[in-house]
CSV table of C-alpha atoms in Angstrom, one decimal:
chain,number,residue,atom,x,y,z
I,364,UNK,CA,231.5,103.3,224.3
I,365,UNK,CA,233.7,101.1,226.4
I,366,UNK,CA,237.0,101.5,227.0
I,367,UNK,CA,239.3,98.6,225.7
I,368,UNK,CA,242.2,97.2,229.1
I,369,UNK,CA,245.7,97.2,228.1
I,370,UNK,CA,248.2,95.0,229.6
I,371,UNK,CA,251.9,96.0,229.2
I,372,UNK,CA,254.9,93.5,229.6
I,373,UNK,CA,257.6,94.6,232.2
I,374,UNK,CA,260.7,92.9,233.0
I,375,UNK,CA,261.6,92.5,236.5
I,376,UNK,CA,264.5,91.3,238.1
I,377,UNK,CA,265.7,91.2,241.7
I,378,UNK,CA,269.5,92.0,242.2
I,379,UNK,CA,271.4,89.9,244.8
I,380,UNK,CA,271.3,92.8,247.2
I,381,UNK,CA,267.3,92.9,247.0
I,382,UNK,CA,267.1,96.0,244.6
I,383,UNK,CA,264.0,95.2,242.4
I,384,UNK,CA,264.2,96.1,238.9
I,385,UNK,CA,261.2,97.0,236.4
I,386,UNK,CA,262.2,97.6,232.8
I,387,UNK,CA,259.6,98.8,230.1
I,388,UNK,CA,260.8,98.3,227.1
I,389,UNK,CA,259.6,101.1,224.6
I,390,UNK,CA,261.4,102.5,221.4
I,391,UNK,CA,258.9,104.8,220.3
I,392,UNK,CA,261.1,107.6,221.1
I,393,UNK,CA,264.5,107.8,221.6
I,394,UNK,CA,263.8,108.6,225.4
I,395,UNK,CA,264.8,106.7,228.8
I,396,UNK,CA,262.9,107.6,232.4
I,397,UNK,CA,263.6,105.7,235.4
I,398,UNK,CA,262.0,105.8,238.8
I,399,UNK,CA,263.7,105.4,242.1
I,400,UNK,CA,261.6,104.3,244.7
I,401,UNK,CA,262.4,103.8,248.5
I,402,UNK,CA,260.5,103.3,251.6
I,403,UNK,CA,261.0,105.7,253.3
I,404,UNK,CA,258.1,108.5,253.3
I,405,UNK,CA,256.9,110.7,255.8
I,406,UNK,CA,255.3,107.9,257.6
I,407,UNK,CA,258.6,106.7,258.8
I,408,UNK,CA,259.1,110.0,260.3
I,409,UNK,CA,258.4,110.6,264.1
I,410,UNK,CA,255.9,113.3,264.7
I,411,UNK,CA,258.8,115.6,266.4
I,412,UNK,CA,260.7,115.5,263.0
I,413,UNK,CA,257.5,115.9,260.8
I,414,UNK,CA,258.7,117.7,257.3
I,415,UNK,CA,262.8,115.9,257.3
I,416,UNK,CA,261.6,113.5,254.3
I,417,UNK,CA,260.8,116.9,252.1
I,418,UNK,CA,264.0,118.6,253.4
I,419,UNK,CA,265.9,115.3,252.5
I,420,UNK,CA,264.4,115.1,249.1
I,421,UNK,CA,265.3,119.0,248.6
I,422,UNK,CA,268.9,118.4,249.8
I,423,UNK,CA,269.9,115.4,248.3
I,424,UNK,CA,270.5,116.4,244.9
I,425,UNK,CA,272.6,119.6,246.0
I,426,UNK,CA,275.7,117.2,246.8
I,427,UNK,CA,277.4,114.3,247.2
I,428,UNK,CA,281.1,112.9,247.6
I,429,UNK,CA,283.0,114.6,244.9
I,430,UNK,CA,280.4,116.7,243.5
I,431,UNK,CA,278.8,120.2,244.7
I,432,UNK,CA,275.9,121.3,243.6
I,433,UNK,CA,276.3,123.3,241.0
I,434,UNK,CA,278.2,120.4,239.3
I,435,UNK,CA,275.6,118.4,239.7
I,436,UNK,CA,273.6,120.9,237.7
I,437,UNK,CA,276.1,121.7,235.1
I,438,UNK,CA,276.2,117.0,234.7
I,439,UNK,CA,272.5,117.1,234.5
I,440,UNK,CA,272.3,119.9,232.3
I,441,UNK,CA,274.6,119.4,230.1
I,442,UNK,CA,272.9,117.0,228.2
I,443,UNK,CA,269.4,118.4,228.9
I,444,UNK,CA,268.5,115.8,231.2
I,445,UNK,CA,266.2,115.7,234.2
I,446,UNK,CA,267.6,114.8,238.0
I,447,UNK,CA,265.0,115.6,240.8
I,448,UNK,CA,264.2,114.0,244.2
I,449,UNK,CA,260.4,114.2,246.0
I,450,UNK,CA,258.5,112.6,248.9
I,451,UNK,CA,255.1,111.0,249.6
I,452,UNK,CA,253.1,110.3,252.5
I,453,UNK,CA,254.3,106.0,251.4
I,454,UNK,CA,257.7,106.3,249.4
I,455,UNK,CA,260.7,108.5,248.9
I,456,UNK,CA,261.4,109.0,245.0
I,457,UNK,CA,264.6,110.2,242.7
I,458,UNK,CA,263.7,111.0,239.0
I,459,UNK,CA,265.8,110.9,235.9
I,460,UNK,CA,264.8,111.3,232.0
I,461,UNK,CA,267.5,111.7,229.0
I,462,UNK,CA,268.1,110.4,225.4
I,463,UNK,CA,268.8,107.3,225.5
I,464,UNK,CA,272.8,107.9,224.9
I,465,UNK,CA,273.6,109.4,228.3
I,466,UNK,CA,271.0,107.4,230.8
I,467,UNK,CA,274.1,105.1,231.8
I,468,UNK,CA,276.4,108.6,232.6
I,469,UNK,CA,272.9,110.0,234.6
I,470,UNK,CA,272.2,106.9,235.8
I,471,UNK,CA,275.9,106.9,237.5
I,472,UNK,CA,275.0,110.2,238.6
I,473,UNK,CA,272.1,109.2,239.9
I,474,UNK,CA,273.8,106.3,241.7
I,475,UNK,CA,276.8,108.9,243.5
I,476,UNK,CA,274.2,111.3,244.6
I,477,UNK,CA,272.3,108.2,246.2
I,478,UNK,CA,275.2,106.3,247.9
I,479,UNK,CA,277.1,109.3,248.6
I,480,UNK,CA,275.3,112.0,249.5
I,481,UNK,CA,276.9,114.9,251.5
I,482,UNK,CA,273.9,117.3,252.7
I,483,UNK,CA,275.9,120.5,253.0
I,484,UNK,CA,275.5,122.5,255.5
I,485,UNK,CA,274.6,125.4,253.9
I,486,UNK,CA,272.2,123.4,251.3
I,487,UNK,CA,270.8,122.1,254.4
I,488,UNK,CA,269.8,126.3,256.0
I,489,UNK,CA,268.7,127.1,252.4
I,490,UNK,CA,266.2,124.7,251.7
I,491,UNK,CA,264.7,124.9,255.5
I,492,UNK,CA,264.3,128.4,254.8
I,493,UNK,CA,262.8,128.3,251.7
I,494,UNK,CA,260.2,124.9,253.6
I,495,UNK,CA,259.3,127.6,256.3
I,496,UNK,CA,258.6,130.0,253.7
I,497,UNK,CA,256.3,127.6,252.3
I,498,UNK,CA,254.7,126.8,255.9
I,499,UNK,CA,253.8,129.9,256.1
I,500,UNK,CA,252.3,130.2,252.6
I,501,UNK,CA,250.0,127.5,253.2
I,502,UNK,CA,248.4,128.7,256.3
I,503,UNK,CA,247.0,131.6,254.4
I,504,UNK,CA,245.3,129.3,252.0
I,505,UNK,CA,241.7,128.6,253.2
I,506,UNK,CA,241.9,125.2,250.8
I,507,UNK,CA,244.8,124.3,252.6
I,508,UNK,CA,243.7,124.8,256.1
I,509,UNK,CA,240.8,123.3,255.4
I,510,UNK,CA,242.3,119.7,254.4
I,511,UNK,CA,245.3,120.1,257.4
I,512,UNK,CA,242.3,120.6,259.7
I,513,UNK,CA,240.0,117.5,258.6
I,514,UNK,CA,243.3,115.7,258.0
I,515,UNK,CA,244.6,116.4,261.8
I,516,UNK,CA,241.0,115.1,263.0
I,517,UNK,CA,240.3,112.1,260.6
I,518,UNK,CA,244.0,110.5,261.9
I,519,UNK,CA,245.0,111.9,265.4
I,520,UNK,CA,248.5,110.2,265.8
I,521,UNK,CA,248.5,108.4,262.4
I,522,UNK,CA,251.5,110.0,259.9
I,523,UNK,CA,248.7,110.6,257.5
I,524,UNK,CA,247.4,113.2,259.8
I,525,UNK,CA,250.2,115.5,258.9
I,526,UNK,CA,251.4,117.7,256.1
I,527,UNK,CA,255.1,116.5,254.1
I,528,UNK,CA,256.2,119.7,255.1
I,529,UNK,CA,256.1,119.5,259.0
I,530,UNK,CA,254.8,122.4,261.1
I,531,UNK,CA,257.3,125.9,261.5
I,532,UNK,CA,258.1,123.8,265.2
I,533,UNK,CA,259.4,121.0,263.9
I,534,UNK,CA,260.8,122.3,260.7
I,535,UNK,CA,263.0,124.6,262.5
I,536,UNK,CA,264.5,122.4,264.2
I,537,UNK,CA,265.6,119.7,261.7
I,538,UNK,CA,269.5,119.5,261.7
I,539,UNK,CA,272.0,118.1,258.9
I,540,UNK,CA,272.3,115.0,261.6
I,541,UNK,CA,269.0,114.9,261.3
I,542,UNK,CA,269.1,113.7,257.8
I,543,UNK,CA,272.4,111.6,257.9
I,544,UNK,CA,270.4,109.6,260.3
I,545,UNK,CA,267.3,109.0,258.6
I,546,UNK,CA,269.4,108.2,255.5
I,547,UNK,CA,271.4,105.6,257.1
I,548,UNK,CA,268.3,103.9,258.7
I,549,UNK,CA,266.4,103.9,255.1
I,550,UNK,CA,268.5,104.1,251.9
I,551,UNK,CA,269.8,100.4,251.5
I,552,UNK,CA,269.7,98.2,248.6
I,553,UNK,CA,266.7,96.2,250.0
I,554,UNK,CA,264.5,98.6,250.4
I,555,UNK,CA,264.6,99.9,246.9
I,556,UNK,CA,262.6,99.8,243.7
I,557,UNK,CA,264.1,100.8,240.1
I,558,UNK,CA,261.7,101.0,237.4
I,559,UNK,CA,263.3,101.6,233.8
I,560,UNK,CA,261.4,102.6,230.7
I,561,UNK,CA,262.0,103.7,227.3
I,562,UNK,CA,264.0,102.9,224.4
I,563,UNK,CA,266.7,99.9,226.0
I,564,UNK,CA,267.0,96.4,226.3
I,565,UNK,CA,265.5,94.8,229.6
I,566,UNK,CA,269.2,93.3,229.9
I,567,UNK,CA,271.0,96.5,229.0
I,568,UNK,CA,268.8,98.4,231.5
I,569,UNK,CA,269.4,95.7,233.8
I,570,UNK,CA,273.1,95.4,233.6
I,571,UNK,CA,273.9,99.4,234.3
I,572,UNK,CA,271.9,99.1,237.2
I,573,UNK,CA,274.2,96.4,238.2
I,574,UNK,CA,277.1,98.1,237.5
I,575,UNK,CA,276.1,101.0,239.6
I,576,UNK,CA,274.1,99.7,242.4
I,577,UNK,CA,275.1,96.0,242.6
I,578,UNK,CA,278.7,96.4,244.9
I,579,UNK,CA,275.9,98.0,247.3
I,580,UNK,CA,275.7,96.3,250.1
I,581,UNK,CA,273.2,95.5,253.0
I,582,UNK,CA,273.4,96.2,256.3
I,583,UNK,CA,273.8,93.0,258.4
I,584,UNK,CA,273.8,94.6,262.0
I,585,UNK,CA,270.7,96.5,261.3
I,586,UNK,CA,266.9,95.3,260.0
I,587,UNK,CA,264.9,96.8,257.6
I,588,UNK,CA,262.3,99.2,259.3
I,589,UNK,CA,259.0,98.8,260.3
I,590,UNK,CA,256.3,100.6,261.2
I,591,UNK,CA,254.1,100.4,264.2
I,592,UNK,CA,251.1,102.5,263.3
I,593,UNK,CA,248.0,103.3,265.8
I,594,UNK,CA,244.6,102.1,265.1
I,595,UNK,CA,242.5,104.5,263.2
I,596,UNK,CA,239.2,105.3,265.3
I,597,UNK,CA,236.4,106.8,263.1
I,598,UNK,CA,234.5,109.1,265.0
I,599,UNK,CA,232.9,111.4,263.5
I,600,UNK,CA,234.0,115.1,264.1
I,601,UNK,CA,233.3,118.5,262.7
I,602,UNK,CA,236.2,121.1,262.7
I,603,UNK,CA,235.6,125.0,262.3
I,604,UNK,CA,238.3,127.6,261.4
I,605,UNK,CA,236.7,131.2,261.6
I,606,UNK,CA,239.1,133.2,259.4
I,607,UNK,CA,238.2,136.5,257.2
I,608,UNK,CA,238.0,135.0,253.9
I,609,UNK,CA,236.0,135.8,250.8
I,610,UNK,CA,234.4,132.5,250.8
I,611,UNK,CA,233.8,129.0,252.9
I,612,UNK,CA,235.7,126.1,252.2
I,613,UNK,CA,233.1,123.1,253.4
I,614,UNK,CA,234.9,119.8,253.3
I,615,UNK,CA,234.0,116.4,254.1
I,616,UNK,CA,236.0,113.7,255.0
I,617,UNK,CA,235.5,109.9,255.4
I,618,UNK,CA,238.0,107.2,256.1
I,619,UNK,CA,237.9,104.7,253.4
I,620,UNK,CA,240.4,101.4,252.8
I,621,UNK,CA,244.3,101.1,251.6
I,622,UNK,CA,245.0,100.1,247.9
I,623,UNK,CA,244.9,96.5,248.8
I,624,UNK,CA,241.3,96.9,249.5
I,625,UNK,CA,239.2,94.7,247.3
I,626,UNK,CA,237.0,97.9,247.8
I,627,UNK,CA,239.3,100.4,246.6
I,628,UNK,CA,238.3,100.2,242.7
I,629,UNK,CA,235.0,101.1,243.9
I,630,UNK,CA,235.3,103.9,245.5
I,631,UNK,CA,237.9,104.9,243.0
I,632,UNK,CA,234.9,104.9,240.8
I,633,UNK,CA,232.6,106.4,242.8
I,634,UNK,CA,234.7,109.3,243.2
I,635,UNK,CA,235.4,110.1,239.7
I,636,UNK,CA,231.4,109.5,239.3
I,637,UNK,CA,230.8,112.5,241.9
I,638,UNK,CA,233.6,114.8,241.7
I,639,UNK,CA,235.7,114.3,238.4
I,640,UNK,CA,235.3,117.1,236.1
I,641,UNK,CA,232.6,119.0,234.5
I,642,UNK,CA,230.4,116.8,233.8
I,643,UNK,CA,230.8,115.2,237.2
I,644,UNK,CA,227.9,114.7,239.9
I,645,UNK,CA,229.0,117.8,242.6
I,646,UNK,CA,229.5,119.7,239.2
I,647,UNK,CA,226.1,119.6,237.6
I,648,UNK,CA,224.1,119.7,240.9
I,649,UNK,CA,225.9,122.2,242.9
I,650,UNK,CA,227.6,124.3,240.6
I,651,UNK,CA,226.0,124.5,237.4
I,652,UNK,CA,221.8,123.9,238.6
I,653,UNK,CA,222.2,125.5,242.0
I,654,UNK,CA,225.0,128.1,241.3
I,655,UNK,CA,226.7,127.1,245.0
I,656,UNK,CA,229.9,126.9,244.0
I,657,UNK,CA,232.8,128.5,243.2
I,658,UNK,CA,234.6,125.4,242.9
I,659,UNK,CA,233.8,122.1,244.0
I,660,UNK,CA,235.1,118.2,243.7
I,661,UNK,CA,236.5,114.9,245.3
I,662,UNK,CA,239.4,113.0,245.6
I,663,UNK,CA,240.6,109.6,247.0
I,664,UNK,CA,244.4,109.1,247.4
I,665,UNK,CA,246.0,106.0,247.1
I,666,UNK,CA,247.5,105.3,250.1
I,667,UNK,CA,249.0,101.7,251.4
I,668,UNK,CA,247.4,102.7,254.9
I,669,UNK,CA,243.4,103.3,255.1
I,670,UNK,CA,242.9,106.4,252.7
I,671,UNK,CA,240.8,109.6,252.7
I,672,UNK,CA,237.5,110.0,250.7
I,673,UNK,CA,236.9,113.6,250.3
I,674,UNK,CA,234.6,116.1,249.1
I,675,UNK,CA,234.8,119.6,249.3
I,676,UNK,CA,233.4,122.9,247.3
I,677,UNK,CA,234.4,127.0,247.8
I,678,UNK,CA,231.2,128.9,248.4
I,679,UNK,CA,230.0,132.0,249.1
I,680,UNK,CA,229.8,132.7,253.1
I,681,UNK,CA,226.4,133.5,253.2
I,682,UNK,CA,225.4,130.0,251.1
I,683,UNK,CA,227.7,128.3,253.7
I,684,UNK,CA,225.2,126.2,255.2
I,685,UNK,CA,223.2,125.5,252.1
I,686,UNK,CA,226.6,124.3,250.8
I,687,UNK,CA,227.1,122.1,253.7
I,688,UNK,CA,223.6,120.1,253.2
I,689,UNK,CA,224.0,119.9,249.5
I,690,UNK,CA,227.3,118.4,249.8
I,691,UNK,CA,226.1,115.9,252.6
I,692,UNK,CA,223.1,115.2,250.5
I,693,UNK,CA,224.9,114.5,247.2
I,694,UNK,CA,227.3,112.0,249.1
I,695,UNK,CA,224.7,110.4,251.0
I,696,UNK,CA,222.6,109.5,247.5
I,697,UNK,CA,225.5,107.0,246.8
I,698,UNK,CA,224.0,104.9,249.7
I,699,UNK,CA,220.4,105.4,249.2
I,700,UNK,CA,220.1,105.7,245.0
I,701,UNK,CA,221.6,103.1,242.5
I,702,UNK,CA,223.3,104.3,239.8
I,703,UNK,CA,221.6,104.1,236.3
I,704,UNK,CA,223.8,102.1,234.1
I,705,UNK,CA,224.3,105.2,231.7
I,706,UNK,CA,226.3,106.9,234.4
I,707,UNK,CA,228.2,103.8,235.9
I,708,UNK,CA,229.6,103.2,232.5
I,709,UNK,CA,230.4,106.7,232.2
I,710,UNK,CA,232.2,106.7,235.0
I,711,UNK,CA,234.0,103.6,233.8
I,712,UNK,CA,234.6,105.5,230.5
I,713,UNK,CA,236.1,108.2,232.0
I,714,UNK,CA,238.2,106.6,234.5
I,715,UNK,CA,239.9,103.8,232.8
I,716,UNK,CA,240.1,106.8,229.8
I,717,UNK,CA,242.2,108.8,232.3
I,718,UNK,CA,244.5,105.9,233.3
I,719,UNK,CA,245.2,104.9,229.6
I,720,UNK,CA,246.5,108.6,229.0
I,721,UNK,CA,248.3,108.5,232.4
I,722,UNK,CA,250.6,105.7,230.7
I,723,UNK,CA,251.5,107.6,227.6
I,724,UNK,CA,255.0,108.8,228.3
I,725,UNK,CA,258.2,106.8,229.6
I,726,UNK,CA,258.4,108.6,232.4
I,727,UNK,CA,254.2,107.9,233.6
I,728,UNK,CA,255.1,104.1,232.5
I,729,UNK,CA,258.6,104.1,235.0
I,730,UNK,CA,255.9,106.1,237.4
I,731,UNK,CA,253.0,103.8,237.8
I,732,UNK,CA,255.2,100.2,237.9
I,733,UNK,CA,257.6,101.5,240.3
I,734,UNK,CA,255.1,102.4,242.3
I,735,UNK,CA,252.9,99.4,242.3
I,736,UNK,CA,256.0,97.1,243.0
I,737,UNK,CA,257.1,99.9,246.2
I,738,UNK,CA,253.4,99.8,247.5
I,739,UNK,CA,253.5,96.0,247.7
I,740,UNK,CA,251.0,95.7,244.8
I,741,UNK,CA,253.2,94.1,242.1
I,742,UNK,CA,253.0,95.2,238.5
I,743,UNK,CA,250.2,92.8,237.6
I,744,UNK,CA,248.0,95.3,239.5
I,745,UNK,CA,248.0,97.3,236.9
I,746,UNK,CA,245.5,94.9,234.7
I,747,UNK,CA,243.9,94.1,237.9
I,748,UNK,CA,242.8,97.3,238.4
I,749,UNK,CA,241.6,98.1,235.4
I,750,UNK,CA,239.6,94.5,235.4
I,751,UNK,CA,238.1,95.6,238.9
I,752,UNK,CA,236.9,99.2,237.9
I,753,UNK,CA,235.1,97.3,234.6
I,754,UNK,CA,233.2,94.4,236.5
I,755,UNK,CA,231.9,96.8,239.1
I,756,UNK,CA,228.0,97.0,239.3
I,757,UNK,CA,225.5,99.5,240.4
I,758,UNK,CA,224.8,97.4,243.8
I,759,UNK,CA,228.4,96.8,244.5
I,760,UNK,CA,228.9,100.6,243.9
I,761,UNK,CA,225.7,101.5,246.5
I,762,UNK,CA,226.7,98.9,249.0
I,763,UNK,CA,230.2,99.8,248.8
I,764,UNK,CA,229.3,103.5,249.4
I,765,UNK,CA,227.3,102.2,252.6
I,766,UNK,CA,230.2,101.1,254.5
I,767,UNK,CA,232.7,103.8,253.8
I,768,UNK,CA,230.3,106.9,253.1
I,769,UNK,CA,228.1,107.3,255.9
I,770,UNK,CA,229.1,110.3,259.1
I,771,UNK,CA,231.7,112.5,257.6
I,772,UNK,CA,234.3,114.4,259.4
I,773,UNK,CA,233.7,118.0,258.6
I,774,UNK,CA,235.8,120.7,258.2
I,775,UNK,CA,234.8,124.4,257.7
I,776,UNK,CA,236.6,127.5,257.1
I,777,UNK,CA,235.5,130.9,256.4
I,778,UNK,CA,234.0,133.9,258.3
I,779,UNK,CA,233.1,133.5,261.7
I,780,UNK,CA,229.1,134.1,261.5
I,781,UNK,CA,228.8,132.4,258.5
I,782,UNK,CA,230.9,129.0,259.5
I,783,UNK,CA,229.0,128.6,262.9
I,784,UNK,CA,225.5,129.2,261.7
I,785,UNK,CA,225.8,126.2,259.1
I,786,UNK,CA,226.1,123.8,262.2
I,787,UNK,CA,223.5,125.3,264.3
């Protein structure tokens, strides 16, 4: 079986104050979703504020010039629509979803709490609380510690290297200044993305947008930001966290290429070949033959900035270091073994399968153009994506994993003898 490649036709316009607009048109259900995308994720943070993006995105909905934020609930509500805000590593996002009748009075709303935000104080002391709380949850989740340890190592000073929600350090000391600043220096009309889809008219769509964002103008004393990013160096390093768990967490990590990567639809590919699912490579071979794992998979973000290739599995301690070579071992066949062409298409299948079903609603199609266009990509990566991931070969796949998969970072947590023997 193969899976058929869709292309979908989006409407894009560029405002005279540079805000890009993506409409899908799509009247299969009397639904609009739209995307706001700027860029301005935790990358353009500086490592003393680490975590403000994910205290921006929980404040920014909780009032703005006119409104508090219960208003802005009882608006949203109202009409059973959907308002949120949320952060990435690459782009700062604001959500919305109603019938189609009231997206112009949410998309207003939308607009006010964007322009005019007022991050109240008290908003402000909630939701830091409520980050630290969260801080804290994490460092008790082996998982978790796992990933912010190989993380720390694979990018040393890079933003990538650190979690969205800042350390207890530097989320302590985030202020409401804090934020007004950081807002001022990113939210501008040229540095935004609006995707739109659903049942409307790309000129409709396109005119509210106008009418709420066009009088919006840019700042002429001050240029858009840029980032100055260190140089990754991949050296290899293997990080242990002794800590009395009930199993190991054994993690590998290898630095692998941005989305703009011609290789990136490979490894894509690879990935989903070795850890995606049940009937995945680390599945069968680790989990279900050799009874290793309690859990075990991979995953490659995409990432505008060189990306993480990671494969990890939840063992029990005293099958740590078994754990550790099976996992190398399984990785390491992607450079040594082709893949037979039963499992490449597979993979294929299963892959460009997923992404078809990852378009289905209004609010995945706003998602995945928005953020094509905010990563730089443009919306026609969408098809060229899904052409890449179907012309791949077994050789391009093997070379491929030659020059990204070869000395993995490690990271290991879990009980002191156990985590230490495995690297003796």
């Amino acid at each position: 079986m193969t899976t058929s490649l869709q292309k979908t036709s989006i409407h894009r316009t560029v405002l005279r104050n540079g805000i890009v607009v993506l409409v899908a048109e799509n009247p299969v259900a009397d639904i609009v979703a739209a995307r706001i995308f700027i860029r301005a994720g935790s990358c353009y943070e500086t490592k003393e504020q680490a975590g403000l993006t994910h205290l921006l995105a929980s404040v920014l909905t909780k009032g703005c010039d006119g409104l508090s934020s219960l208003e802005i609930a009882e608006k949203v509500e109202s009409v059973g629509a959907n308002l949120s805000a949320d952060t990435t590593a690459d782009y700062f996002l604001v959500s919305l979803k109603t019938v189609t009748s009231d997206f112009a009075e949410i998309l207003a709303l939308a607009g006010q709490i964007l322009r005019q935000p007022t991050f109240p104080e008290m908003e402000v002391e909630l939701e830091r609380r409520i980050a630290l709380q969260d801080i804290r949850s994490q460092q008790e989740q082996p998982f978790t510690i796992a990933f912010d340890r190989l993380r720390s190592v694979m990018y040393a000073e890079h933003p990538y290297a650190r979690s969205a929600l800042g350390d207890e350090t530097t989320m302590s000391r985030l202020t409401r200044r804090d934020l007004e600043q950081y807002y001022q220096t990113h939210f501008r009309p040229d540095n935004i993305v609006i995707s739109i889809a659903g049942h409307i008219n790309a000129s409709d769509a396109v005119a509210l947008v106008e009418k709420v964002f066009g009088d919006w103008l840019v700042p002429t004393h001050q240029p858009l930001p840029v980032l100055h990013l260190p140089q990754l160096e991949v050296t290899p390093q293997i990080t242990i966290t002794p800590q009395q768990t009930q199993q190991s967490i054994v993690m590998l990590g290898y630095l692998g290429p941005s989305v703009s990567s011609m290789d990136y639809a490979v490894l894509k590919l690879l990935c989903t070949y070795l850890g995606n699912g049940l009937s995945s490579r680390l599945f069968v071979e680790l989990r279900e033959k050799r009874g290793l794992a309690y859990e075990v998979s991979a995953f490659y973000p995409t990432r505008i900035f060189p990306a993480s290739f990671v494969a990890y599995m939840g063992t029990a301690p005293e099958n740590t270091t078994i754990a550790l070579t099976g996992l190398r071992k399984e990785v390491d066949l992607l450079s040594t073994d082709r893949l037979e062409e039963e499992s490449l298409q597979s993979a294929k299948n299963k892959i460009l399968g997923q992404y078809a079903l990852g378009k289905q609603t209004n609010a995945q199609i706003a998602q995945i153009y928005g953020w094509y266009e905010i990563l730089g990509l443009g919306v026609d990566f969408d098809w060229e994506f899904q052409q890449a991931i179907a012309s791949v070969c077994a050789l391009d796949a093997m070379e491929t994993a030659r020059r990204y998969l070869r000395e993995p970072f490690v990271s290991l947590v879990g009980q002191e003898e156990a985590v230490y023997r495995a690297i003796a």
